[in-house]
Amino acid sequence: MNLLKPYKILLPSKIGEQRINKYKKKHLRKIKRYIENGCAGDLDSYNSPLEYLPYDLVVNGDLIIDNSKIKKLPEDIVINGDLGMSNTQIEYLPEGLSIFNLYASNSSLKTLPKNFECKGLMFYKNTPMFFSEKKKNLSFLKNLIYI
């Protein structure tokens, strides 16, 4: 055995930034395939590294972006189902957004637009909106709210 022989140092094949870029491209391809397939069904971008979604996006099902890095939804987005945005950095929803259920707990959601429509339930515990609405009268909301 030769003790003077230098040790072979193993380096990772992907460094952090390359890995993140590859992961972003994977999510972009997933959204592109969703659009190419006619936007049918749910769009699941759970834990996505993307910060933005494409403009003119129509989701004919649920949009699931929980635990993602998405900071803002496109102004012209259409969601024909639920919006799952728990644990995100989204502070505001687009004007005129109409959804079935809203799941926004532990998000950065501050307020809802005046013409926002939620046909089902809203879950927004531990958000800036939750803490500000606790001080106000919630009678203006027609929906059952779980906080």
Coordinates of C-alpha atoms in Angstrom, one line a residue:
M1 CA 0.0 0.0 0.0
N2 CA 1.4 3.4 -1.0
L3 CA 0.7 5.9 1.7
L4 CA 2.1 8.8 -0.3
K5 CA -0.4 8.3 -3.1
P6 CA -2.7 11.4 -3.3
Y7 CA -6.3 10.9 -2.4
K8 CA -8.9 11.3 -5.1
I9 CA -11.3 14.1 -4.0
L10 CA -14.9 13.5 -5.2
L11 CA -16.7 16.6 -6.3
P12 CA -20.4 16.9 -6.8
S13 CA -21.5 16.6 -10.4
K14 CA -23.9 19.5 -10.1
I15 CA -23.3 22.6 -8.1
G16 CA -26.2 24.5 -6.5
E17 CA -26.9 27.1 -9.2
Q18 CA -26.7 24.5 -12.0
R19 CA -29.1 22.3 -10.1
I20 CA -31.6 25.1 -9.5
N21 CA -31.5 26.1 -13.2
K22 CA -32.1 22.5 -14.3
Y23 CA -35.0 22.3 -11.8
K24 CA -36.5 25.6 -13.2
K25 CA -36.3 24.3 -16.8
K26 CA -38.0 21.1 -15.7
H27 CA -41.0 23.2 -14.3
L28 CA -41.1 25.4 -17.4
R29 CA -41.3 22.3 -19.6
K30 CA -44.1 21.0 -17.3
I31 CA -46.1 24.2 -17.8
K32 CA -45.4 24.2 -21.5
R33 CA -46.7 20.7 -21.9
Y34 CA -49.8 21.6 -19.8
I35 CA -50.5 24.5 -22.3
E36 CA -49.8 22.3 -25.3
N37 CA -52.3 19.7 -24.0
G38 CA -55.1 22.3 -24.0
C39 CA -54.8 23.3 -20.3
A40 CA -56.8 20.3 -19.2
G41 CA -57.0 19.3 -15.6
D42 CA -55.0 20.6 -12.6
L43 CA -51.6 22.4 -12.9
D44 CA -49.4 21.3 -10.1
S45 CA -46.4 23.5 -9.5
Y46 CA -45.9 22.5 -5.9
N47 CA -42.5 23.4 -4.5
S48 CA -41.6 25.1 -7.8
P49 CA -38.4 27.3 -8.0
L50 CA -40.1 29.5 -10.6
E51 CA -40.9 33.1 -9.5
Y52 CA -43.5 33.9 -12.2
L53 CA -46.1 32.1 -14.3
P54 CA -46.6 32.8 -18.0
Y55 CA -49.1 35.4 -19.2
D56 CA -52.4 34.3 -20.8
L57 CA -52.4 31.2 -18.6
V58 CA -55.8 29.4 -18.4
V59 CA -56.0 26.6 -15.8
N60 CA -59.1 24.4 -16.3
G61 CA -58.8 22.8 -12.9
D62 CA -56.9 23.6 -9.7
L63 CA -53.7 25.7 -9.7
I64 CA -51.4 24.3 -7.0
I65 CA -48.4 26.5 -6.2
D66 CA -48.0 25.7 -2.5
N67 CA -44.4 26.0 -1.2
S68 CA -43.3 27.6 -4.5
K69 CA -41.1 30.7 -5.1
I70 CA -43.8 32.4 -7.1
K71 CA -44.1 36.0 -6.1
K72 CA -47.0 37.2 -8.3
L73 CA -49.8 35.8 -10.4
P74 CA -50.2 37.1 -14.0
E75 CA -52.9 39.8 -14.2
D76 CA -54.7 37.9 -16.9
I77 CA -54.7 34.4 -15.3
V78 CA -57.9 32.4 -15.4
I79 CA -58.4 29.6 -12.8
N80 CA -61.4 27.4 -13.2
G81 CA -61.0 25.6 -9.9
D82 CA -59.2 26.0 -6.6
L83 CA -56.1 28.1 -5.9
G84 CA -53.6 26.5 -3.6
M85 CA -51.0 29.1 -2.6
S86 CA -50.0 28.2 0.9
N87 CA -46.5 29.0 2.0
T88 CA -45.9 31.4 -0.9
Q89 CA -44.6 35.0 -1.1
I90 CA -47.7 36.2 -3.0
E91 CA -49.0 39.4 -1.4
Y92 CA -51.8 40.4 -3.8
L93 CA -54.2 38.5 -6.2
P94 CA -55.0 39.9 -9.6
E95 CA -58.1 42.1 -10.1
G96 CA -61.2 40.1 -11.3
L97 CA -59.9 36.7 -10.2
S98 CA -62.7 34.2 -9.8
I99 CA -61.9 30.8 -8.1
F100 CA -63.7 28.1 -6.3
N101 CA -61.7 27.6 -3.1
L102 CA -58.7 29.6 -1.8
Y103 CA -56.0 27.9 0.2
A104 CA -53.5 30.6 1.3
S105 CA -52.4 29.7 4.8
N106 CA -48.9 30.8 5.8
S107 CA -48.6 33.0 2.7
S108 CA -47.8 36.6 2.4
L109 CA -51.3 37.5 1.2
K110 CA -52.2 41.1 2.5
T111 CA -55.6 41.8 1.0
L112 CA -58.1 40.7 -1.6
P113 CA -59.0 42.7 -4.6
K114 CA -62.5 44.4 -4.5
N115 CA -63.9 42.3 -7.4
F116 CA -62.4 39.0 -6.2
E117 CA -64.8 36.1 -6.3
C118 CA -64.4 32.9 -4.2
K119 CA -67.4 30.5 -4.7
G120 CA -66.3 28.2 -2.0
L121 CA -64.1 28.3 1.1
M122 CA -61.2 30.5 2.0
F123 CA -58.3 29.3 4.2
Y124 CA -55.8 32.1 5.0
K125 CA -54.6 31.5 8.5
N126 CA -51.2 33.0 9.5
T127 CA -51.2 35.6 6.7
P128 CA -50.9 39.4 7.0
M129 CA -54.6 39.5 5.9
F130 CA -55.6 37.2 8.6
F131 CA -54.1 39.4 11.3
S132 CA -55.6 42.6 9.8
E133 CA -59.1 41.0 9.3
K134 CA -59.2 39.8 12.9
K135 CA -59.6 43.4 13.9
K136 CA -62.4 44.1 11.4
N137 CA -65.9 42.9 10.9
L138 CA -65.9 40.0 8.4
S139 CA -69.6 40.4 7.6
F140 CA -68.8 41.7 4.1
L141 CA -67.7 38.1 3.1
K142 CA -70.4 35.8 1.9
N143 CA -68.3 32.7 2.2
L144 CA -67.6 30.5 5.1
I145 CA -64.0 31.2 6.2
Y146 CA -61.8 28.8 8.1
I147 CA -59.1 30.7 9.8

